[in-house]
């Protein structure tokens, strides 16, 4: 009987085979005259390191098999958090930022309640705004924010 292949096992096999020579590239267009593009890269070995660190952190918080809300701008931090959730056996629930409009805020609140969310994963640039929104929504103390780019040490 063949071993079960999961996304995590395939990723780890690729890390062993390719290290950082393969990975993800996120391209953004810079505003201003002309067409300038900025590229951010994340190698598979770096992704694996960040994902393992987040998985361990979430496990220490007691989140294993629970759900977390992922509120990130488009970019590589989202990928690292999503894969960290897979590594840590945590249900990742992506959602739009609530402050964009009232409809999205209400939708995000319904997701938090329906999925029994206790942690929101985000980046440090958005944590304070999200904590303010949680307080305005009456959820401070019930739901906490973790800024994965500064609160989680990836050795």
N, CA and C of each residue as an Amber inpcrd file, in Angstrom:
protein
   465
   0.8430000  -1.1830000   0.0000000   0.0000000   0.0000000   0.0000000
   0.8910000   1.2500000   0.0000000   0.6370000   2.1430000  -0.9310000
   1.4430000   3.3600000  -1.0620000   1.1110000   4.3430000   0.0590000
   2.1390000   5.0980000   0.4490000   1.9440000   6.1170000   1.4740000
   1.0510000   7.2250000   0.9250000   0.2200000   7.7670000   1.7800000
  -0.6860000   8.8500000   1.3800000   0.1250000  10.1140000   1.1020000
  -0.1390000  10.7280000  -0.0430000   0.5410000  11.9630000  -0.4160000
  -0.3550000  13.1350000  -0.0400000   0.1980000  14.0570000   0.6840000
  -0.5250000  15.2600000   1.0600000   0.2230000  16.4640000   0.5000000
  -0.4020000  17.6150000   0.5250000   0.2650000  18.8380000   0.0920000
   1.5330000  19.0510000   0.9060000   1.4400000  18.8270000   2.2080000
   2.5950000  19.0340000   3.0930000   3.7210000  18.0780000   2.7270000
   3.4220000  16.8080000   2.4880000   4.4920000  15.8600000   2.1520000
   5.1150000  16.1840000   0.7970000   4.3120000  16.6140000  -0.1590000
   4.8510000  17.0030000  -1.4710000   5.7330000  18.2360000  -1.3250000
   5.2960000  19.2160000  -0.5430000   6.1110000  20.4190000  -0.3290000
   7.4320000  20.0590000   0.3310000   7.3950000  19.2340000   1.3500000
   8.6340000  18.8580000   2.0480000   9.5660000  18.0800000   1.1230000
   9.0190000  17.2180000   0.2640000   9.8500000  16.5170000  -0.7240000
  10.5270000  17.5200000  -1.6620000   9.7920000  18.5420000  -2.0730000
  10.3510000  19.5640000  -2.9600000  11.4130000  20.4080000  -2.2570000
  11.2290000  20.6650000  -0.9760000  12.2470000  21.3950000  -0.2090000
  13.5340000  20.5860000  -0.1880000  13.4110000  19.2820000   0.0740000
  14.6060000  18.4280000   0.0990000  15.2740000  18.3760000  -1.2790000
  14.4890000  18.3320000  -2.3190000  15.0350000  18.2040000  -3.6720000
  15.5830000  19.5190000  -4.2300000  14.9530000  20.6370000  -3.8880000
  15.2820000  21.8920000  -4.5570000  15.7300000  23.0180000  -3.6280000
  15.5820000  22.8720000  -2.3350000  15.9640000  23.9410000  -1.4110000
  15.2650000  25.2390000  -1.7560000  16.0170000  26.3080000  -1.8700000
  15.4540000  27.6160000  -2.2010000  15.5260000  27.9330000  -3.6880000
  15.9520000  26.9600000  -4.5010000  16.0760000  27.2390000  -5.9310000
  14.7220000  27.3480000  -6.6190000  13.6900000  26.8980000  -5.9620000
  12.3230000  27.0500000  -6.4700000  11.4640000  27.6600000  -5.3830000
  10.3960000  28.3010000  -5.7990000   9.5230000  28.9070000  -4.8030000
   8.4620000  29.7650000  -5.4520000   8.1450000  30.8690000  -4.7820000
   7.0820000  31.7590000  -5.2190000   7.6460000  33.1390000  -5.5020000
   7.0760000  33.8030000  -6.4930000   7.4090000  35.1870000  -6.7940000
   6.1120000  35.9770000  -6.8190000   6.0820000  37.0810000  -6.0850000
   4.9160000  37.9630000  -6.0790000   5.3330000  39.2610000  -6.7610000
   4.6020000  39.6420000  -7.7940000   4.9440000  40.8130000  -8.5920000
   3.8780000  41.8860000  -8.3820000   4.3430000  43.1100000  -8.0770000
   3.4300000  44.2510000  -7.9550000   3.8920000  45.3460000  -8.8990000
   2.9310000  46.0800000  -9.3970000   3.2420000  47.2020000 -10.2610000
   3.3560000  48.4530000  -9.4120000   4.4650000  49.1590000  -9.5760000
   4.6930000  50.4020000  -8.8360000   3.9390000  51.5360000  -9.5160000
   3.3270000  52.3960000  -8.7420000   2.6240000  53.5630000  -9.2870000
   3.6410000  54.6000000  -9.7390000   3.2640000  55.3850000 -10.7230000
   4.1360000  56.4600000 -11.1880000   4.3730000  56.3510000 -12.6740000
   5.2460000  57.2110000 -13.1770000   5.5130000  57.2110000 -14.6210000
   6.2270000  55.9300000 -15.0550000   5.8530000  55.4530000 -16.2130000
   6.4640000  54.2290000 -16.7200000   5.8990000  53.0050000 -16.0220000
   6.2950000  51.8740000 -16.4880000   5.8430000  50.6170000 -15.8830000
   7.0010000  50.0000000 -15.1140000   6.9310000  50.1200000 -13.8120000
   7.9440000  49.5230000 -12.9560000   7.2920000  48.4170000 -12.1450000
   7.9980000  47.3460000 -12.0050000   7.4870000  46.2160000 -11.2570000
   8.4530000  45.8810000 -10.1330000   7.8830000  45.4720000  -9.0200000
   8.6780000  45.0250000  -7.8820000   8.3940000  43.5530000  -7.6660000
   9.4280000  42.7900000  -7.4860000   9.2670000  41.3490000  -7.2610000
   9.7420000  40.9960000  -5.8590000   8.9420000  40.1730000  -5.1940000
   9.3410000  39.5720000  -3.9210000   9.4250000  38.0740000  -4.1620000
  10.4450000  37.4560000  -3.6210000  10.6070000  36.0180000  -3.8080000
  10.6330000  35.3070000  -2.4630000  10.1260000  34.0970000  -2.4800000
  10.1310000  33.2410000  -1.2990000  10.4770000  31.8350000  -1.7550000
  11.6820000  31.3850000  -1.4140000  12.1130000  30.0430000  -1.7780000
  11.3870000  28.9930000  -0.9560000  11.3650000  27.7840000  -1.4880000
  10.6610000  26.7090000  -0.7850000  11.2460000  26.4230000   0.5900000
  12.5730000  26.4660000   0.7240000  13.1790000  26.2020000   2.0350000
  12.7990000  27.2970000   3.0340000  12.7530000  28.5560000   2.5710000
  12.3330000  29.6420000   3.4590000  10.8560000  29.5140000   3.8230000
  10.0370000  29.1370000   2.8550000   8.6180000  28.8970000   3.1270000
   8.4600000  27.7960000   4.1590000   9.1850000  26.7080000   3.9890000
   9.1200000  25.5880000   4.9280000   9.5220000  26.0330000   6.3290000
  10.5840000  26.8250000   6.4310000  11.0550000  27.3120000   7.7450000
   9.9940000  28.1850000   8.4110000   9.4190000  29.1210000   7.6600000
   8.3890000  29.9990000   8.2100000   7.1410000  29.2060000   8.5830000
   6.7580000  28.2770000   7.7370000   5.5520000  27.4880000   7.9980000
   5.7230000  26.6250000   9.2480000   6.8910000  26.0270000   9.4100000
   7.1560000  25.2170000  10.6040000   7.1050000  26.0760000  11.8710000
   7.6850000  27.2620000  11.7970000   7.6790000  28.1550000  12.9610000
   6.2520000  28.5430000  13.3280000   5.4460000  28.8940000  12.3380000
   4.0650000  29.2710000  12.6200000   3.2830000  28.0860000  13.1570000
   3.4790000  26.9130000  12.5780000   2.7740000  25.7180000  13.0600000
   3.0930000  25.4630000  14.5290000   4.3600000  25.5860000  14.9110000
   4.7390000  25.4040000  16.3110000   4.1220000  26.4560000  17.2130000
   4.0810000  27.6910000  16.7390000   3.4910000  28.7900000  17.5150000
   1.9890000  28.5490000  17.7130000   1.3050000  28.1590000  16.6480000
  -0.1360000  27.8930000  16.7550000  -0.4100000  26.7120000  17.6820000
   0.4450000  25.7100000  17.6220000   0.2920000  24.5630000  18.5170000
   0.4570000  25.0000000  19.9700000   1.4410000  25.8630000  20.2310000
   1.6610000  26.3670000  21.5960000   0.4640000  27.1940000  22.0860000
  -0.2540000  27.8310000  21.1530000  -1.4540000  28.5970000  21.5080000
  -2.6870000  27.6990000  21.6710000  -2.5450000  26.4160000  21.3770000
  -3.6620000  25.4810000  21.5120000  -4.6600000  25.5330000  20.3640000
  -4.1960000  25.9100000  19.1770000  -5.1090000  26.0970000  18.0560000
  -5.2440000  24.8460000  17.1810000  -4.4240000  23.8380000  17.3720000
  -4.4650000  22.6460000  16.5170000  -5.9080000  22.1430000  16.3500000
  -6.2550000  21.8670000  15.1310000  -7.5740000  21.3950000  14.7000000
  -8.6700000  22.4580000  14.8280000  -8.2880000  23.6560000  15.2500000
  -9.2180000  24.7760000  15.2880000  -9.0960000  25.5930000  14.0170000
  -9.8380000  26.6790000  13.9510000  -9.8300000  27.5410000  12.7710000
  -9.2450000  28.9060000  13.1110000  -8.5110000  29.4730000  12.1700000
  -8.0070000  30.8350000  12.2770000  -8.4280000  31.5940000  11.0240000
  -8.6050000  32.8900000  11.1830000  -8.9670000  33.7480000  10.0590000
  -7.6870000  34.3500000   9.4910000  -7.5090000  34.2860000   8.1900000
  -6.3550000  34.8760000   7.5270000  -6.7790000  36.1890000   6.8890000
  -6.2640000  37.2940000   7.4090000  -6.5540000  38.6190000   6.8640000
  -5.2310000  39.2680000   6.4700000  -4.8780000  39.1190000   5.2090000
  -3.6130000  39.6280000   4.6790000  -3.8710000  40.3800000   3.3850000
  -3.0030000  41.3560000   3.1040000  -3.0260000  41.9070000   1.7530000
  -2.4420000  40.8510000   0.8070000  -2.6410000  41.0260000  -0.4780000
  -2.0660000  40.0940000  -1.4470000  -0.5500000  40.0770000  -1.2740000
   0.0230000  38.8760000  -1.2590000   1.4710000  38.7870000  -1.1280000
   1.9340000  37.4790000  -0.5210000   3.2090000  37.4140000  -0.2310000
   3.8350000  36.1810000   0.2280000   3.5450000  35.8550000   1.6880000
   3.2080000  36.8500000   2.5130000   2.8660000  36.5590000   3.9150000
   1.6460000  35.6450000   3.9970000   0.6970000  35.8500000   3.0880000
  -0.4860000  34.9880000   3.0630000  -0.0860000  33.5420000   2.7790000
   0.7980000  33.3310000   1.8130000   1.2200000  31.9730000   1.4580000
   1.8930000  31.3060000   2.6510000   2.7860000  32.0230000   3.3160000
   3.4750000  31.4560000   4.4860000   2.4890000  31.0890000   5.5880000
   1.5120000  31.9490000   5.8300000   0.5170000  31.6760000   6.8780000
  -0.3710000  30.4940000   6.4950000  -0.7920000  30.4440000   5.2510000
  -1.6450000  29.3430000   4.8070000  -0.9210000  28.0010000   4.9500000
   0.3210000  27.9480000   4.4890000   1.0890000  26.7050000   4.5860000
   1.3900000  26.3790000   6.0510000   1.6470000  27.3960000   6.8710000
   1.8540000  27.1600000   8.3000000   0.6330000  26.5220000   8.9430000
  -0.5410000  26.9410000   8.5070000  -1.7740000  26.3230000   9.0110000
  -1.8600000  24.8580000   8.5880000  -1.5110000  24.5690000   7.3440000
  -1.5140000  23.1750000   6.8880000  -0.5460000  22.3370000   7.7160000
   0.6560000  22.8660000   7.9510000   1.6510000  22.1510000   8.7500000
   1.1280000  21.9080000  10.1650000   0.4360000  22.8690000  10.7310000
  -0.0120000  22.7870000  12.1150000  -1.3810000  22.1490000  12.3040000
  -1.9540000  21.6260000  11.2280000  -3.2880000  21.0160000  11.2790000
  -4.3190000  21.9970000  11.8270000  -4.2660000  23.2020000  11.2770000
  -5.1720000  24.2800000  11.6440000  -5.9830000  24.6420000  10.4060000
  -7.2630000  24.8910000  10.5790000  -8.1240000  25.2600000   9.4620000
  -7.9100000  26.7320000   9.1390000  -7.4390000  26.9990000   7.9300000
  -7.1870000  28.3700000   7.4780000  -8.4360000  28.8880000   6.7670000
  -8.9510000  30.0260000   7.2280000 -10.1540000  30.6250000   6.6490000
  -9.7820000  32.0030000   6.0980000  -9.4970000  32.0940000   4.7860000
  -9.1850000  33.4090000   4.2110000 -10.4420000  34.2660000   4.1170000
 -10.2790000  35.5640000   4.3140000 -11.4230000  36.4810000   4.2320000
 -10.9280000  37.8540000   3.8020000 -11.8350000  38.6940000   3.3010000
 -11.4450000  40.0570000   2.9180000 -11.2930000  40.9390000   4.1560000
 -10.4720000  41.9840000   4.0180000 -10.3280000  42.9310000   5.1090000
 -11.6800000  43.5620000   5.4240000 -12.0590000  43.6410000   6.6870000
 -13.3940000  44.1460000   7.0460000 -13.5660000  45.6450000   6.8680000
 -12.5010000  46.4230000   6.8940000 -12.6650000  47.8730000   6.8740000
 -12.9510000  48.4250000   5.4880000 -12.9630000  47.5960000   4.4820000
 -13.1660000  48.1040000   3.1330000 -14.5670000  48.6620000   2.9220000
 -15.5660000  48.0100000   3.4750000 -16.9310000  48.5430000   3.4260000
 -17.7860000  47.7940000   4.4510000 -18.9550000  48.3460000   4.7330000
 -19.8250000  47.7790000   5.7840000 -20.2480000  46.3530000   5.4520000
 -20.5170000  46.0790000   4.1880000 -20.9240000  44.7290000   3.7950000
 -19.8450000  43.7050000   4.0760000 -18.6070000  44.0590000   3.7840000
 -17.5030000  43.1360000   4.0560000 -17.2830000  42.9720000   5.5520000
 -17.4590000  44.0420000   6.3030000 -17.2870000  43.9510000   7.7590000
 -18.3030000  42.9830000   8.3480000 -19.5320000  43.0890000   7.9160000
 -20.5780000  42.1820000   8.4190000 -20.2930000  40.7430000   7.9870000
 -19.8490000  40.5730000   6.7690000 -19.5050000  39.2290000   6.2760000
 -18.3750000  38.6270000   7.1010000 -17.3490000  39.4270000   7.3820000
 -16.2240000  38.9370000   8.1710000 -16.6720000  38.5860000   9.5880000
 -17.5580000  39.3710000  10.1770000 -18.1010000  39.0470000  11.5030000
 -18.8610000  37.7250000  11.4850000 -19.6400000  37.4920000  10.4310000
 -20.3740000  36.2120000  10.3210000 -19.4020000  35.0400000  10.2120000
 -18.3310000  35.2300000   9.4610000 -17.3240000  34.1690000   9.3390000
 -16.7020000  33.8780000  10.7070000 -16.3640000  34.9200000  11.4430000
 -15.7640000  34.7480000  12.7710000 -16.7010000  33.9550000  13.6760000
 -17.9590000  34.3080000  13.6570000 -18.9250000  33.6070000  14.5260000
 -19.1920000  32.1790000  14.0490000 -19.4120000  32.0110000  12.7410000
 -19.7520000  30.6900000  12.2090000 -18.6060000  29.6910000  12.3420000
 -17.3790000  30.1540000  12.1800000 -16.2280000  29.2550000  12.2380000
 -15.6010000  29.1890000  13.6280000 -16.2040000  29.8740000  14.5970000
 -15.6980000  29.9010000  15.9670000 -14.2250000  30.3210000  16.0060000
 -13.9450000  31.4300000  15.3360000 -12.5860000  31.9650000  15.2300000
 -12.1820000  32.6080000  16.5540000 -10.9940000  32.2740000  17.0200000
 -10.4230000  32.8820000  18.2190000  -9.1380000  33.6360000  17.9050000
  -8.5530000  33.3680000  16.7330000  -7.3120000  34.0180000  16.3220000
  -7.4330000  34.5110000  14.8880000  -6.9370000  35.7130000  14.6590000
  -6.8030000  36.2630000  13.3140000  -5.3120000  36.3690000  13.0350000
  -4.8850000  35.7830000  11.9150000  -3.5080000  35.9180000  11.4820000
  -3.4540000  37.0420000  10.4630000  -2.4890000  37.9390000  10.6360000
  -2.3440000  39.0910000   9.7530000  -0.8870000  39.5140000   9.7550000
  -0.6110000  40.6850000   9.1970000   0.7400000  41.2350000   9.2530000
   0.7540000  42.4330000  10.2080000   1.9490000  42.8680000  10.5680000
   2.0690000  43.9390000  11.5590000   1.5000000  45.2650000  11.0510000
   1.4810000  45.4660000   9.7580000   0.9350000  46.7100000   9.2010000
  -0.5680000  46.8360000   9.4180000  -1.2630000  45.7160000   9.6130000
  -2.7270000  45.7400000   9.7390000  -3.2470000  45.3410000  11.1210000
  -2.3660000  44.8600000  11.9850000  -2.8230000  44.3540000  13.2890000
  -3.5600000  45.4170000  14.1020000  -2.9960000  46.6090000  14.2390000
  -3.6220000  47.6250000  15.0880000  -5.0130000  48.0010000  14.5710000
  -5.1510000  48.1570000  13.2780000  -6.4470000  48.5030000  12.7000000
  -7.4590000  47.3700000  12.9480000  -7.0110000  46.1340000  12.7940000
  -7.9100000  45.0010000  13.0370000  -8.2880000  44.8930000  14.5110000
  -7.3440000  45.1500000  15.4050000  -7.6660000  45.1160000  16.8370000
  -8.6870000  46.1980000  17.1820000  -8.5720000  47.3740000  16.5700000
  -9.5730000  48.4310000  16.7580000 -10.9330000  48.0080000  16.2440000
 -10.9540000  47.3730000  15.0830000 -12.2100000  46.8860000  14.5080000
 -12.8360000  45.8190000  15.4030000 -12.0170000  44.9250000  15.9510000
 -12.5340000  43.9000000  16.8700000 -13.1500000  44.5540000  18.1060000
 -12.4930000  45.5830000  18.6400000 -13.0170000  46.2860000  19.8130000
 -14.3510000  46.9520000  19.4820000 -14.4310000  47.6170000  18.3310000
 -15.6870000  48.2590000  17.9090000 -16.8020000  47.2360000  17.7050000
 -16.4280000  46.0410000  17.3260000 -17.4070000  44.9850000  17.0620000
 -17.7640000  44.1890000  18.3080000 -17.1540000  44.5320000  19.4430000
 -17.4370000  43.8230000  20.6900000 -16.7340000  42.4860000  20.8110000
 -15.6880000  42.2740000  20.0320000 -14.9940000  40.9860000  20.0460000
 -13.6160000  41.0360000  20.6890000 -13.2210000  42.2130000  21.2080000
 -11.9150000  42.2460000  21.8620000 -11.9620000  41.3600000  23.0930000
 -10.9050000  40.6080000  23.2820000 -10.8700000  39.6340000  24.3670000
 -11.3330000  38.2580000  23.9140000 -12.2790000  38.2120000  22.9630000
 -12.7390000  36.9300000  22.4150000 -11.8650000  36.4770000  21.2540000
 -11.4890000  37.4320000  20.4110000 -10.6880000  37.1460000  19.2240000
  -9.4330000  37.9910000  19.3080000  -8.2820000  37.3500000  19.0900000
  -7.0080000  38.0670000  19.1680000  -6.2870000  38.0040000  17.8310000
  -5.4010000  38.9640000  17.6350000  -4.6340000  39.0540000  16.3910000
  -3.1950000  38.6080000  16.6220000  -2.6660000  37.8970000  15.6530000
  -1.2750000  37.4750000  15.6510000  -0.6420000  38.0100000  14.3710000
   0.3330000  38.8940000  14.5080000   1.0650000  39.4170000  13.3440000
   2.2080000  38.4560000  13.0470000   2.0080000  37.6180000  12.0610000
   2.9540000  36.5330000  11.8120000   4.3200000  37.0120000  11.3410000
   4.4110000  38.2320000  10.8300000   5.7190000  38.7270000  10.3770000
   6.5920000  39.2180000  11.5300000   6.0210000  39.4620000  12.6990000
   6.8380000  39.9170000  13.8340000   6.6560000  39.0640000  15.0980000
   5.5230000  38.4110000  15.2540000   5.2430000  37.6520000  16.4830000
   5.7360000  36.2140000  16.4350000   6.1350000  35.7390000  15.2700000
   6.5670000  34.3470000  15.1240000   8.0200000  34.3390000  14.6690000
   8.8680000  33.7190000  15.4510000  10.2940000  33.6300000  15.1370000
  10.5270000  32.4350000  14.2270000  11.0630000  32.7020000  13.0410000
  11.4210000  31.6270000  12.1100000  12.9330000  31.5150000  12.1100000
  13.4350000  30.4680000  12.7600000  14.8960000  30.2910000  12.8830000
  15.5400000  30.0530000  11.5400000
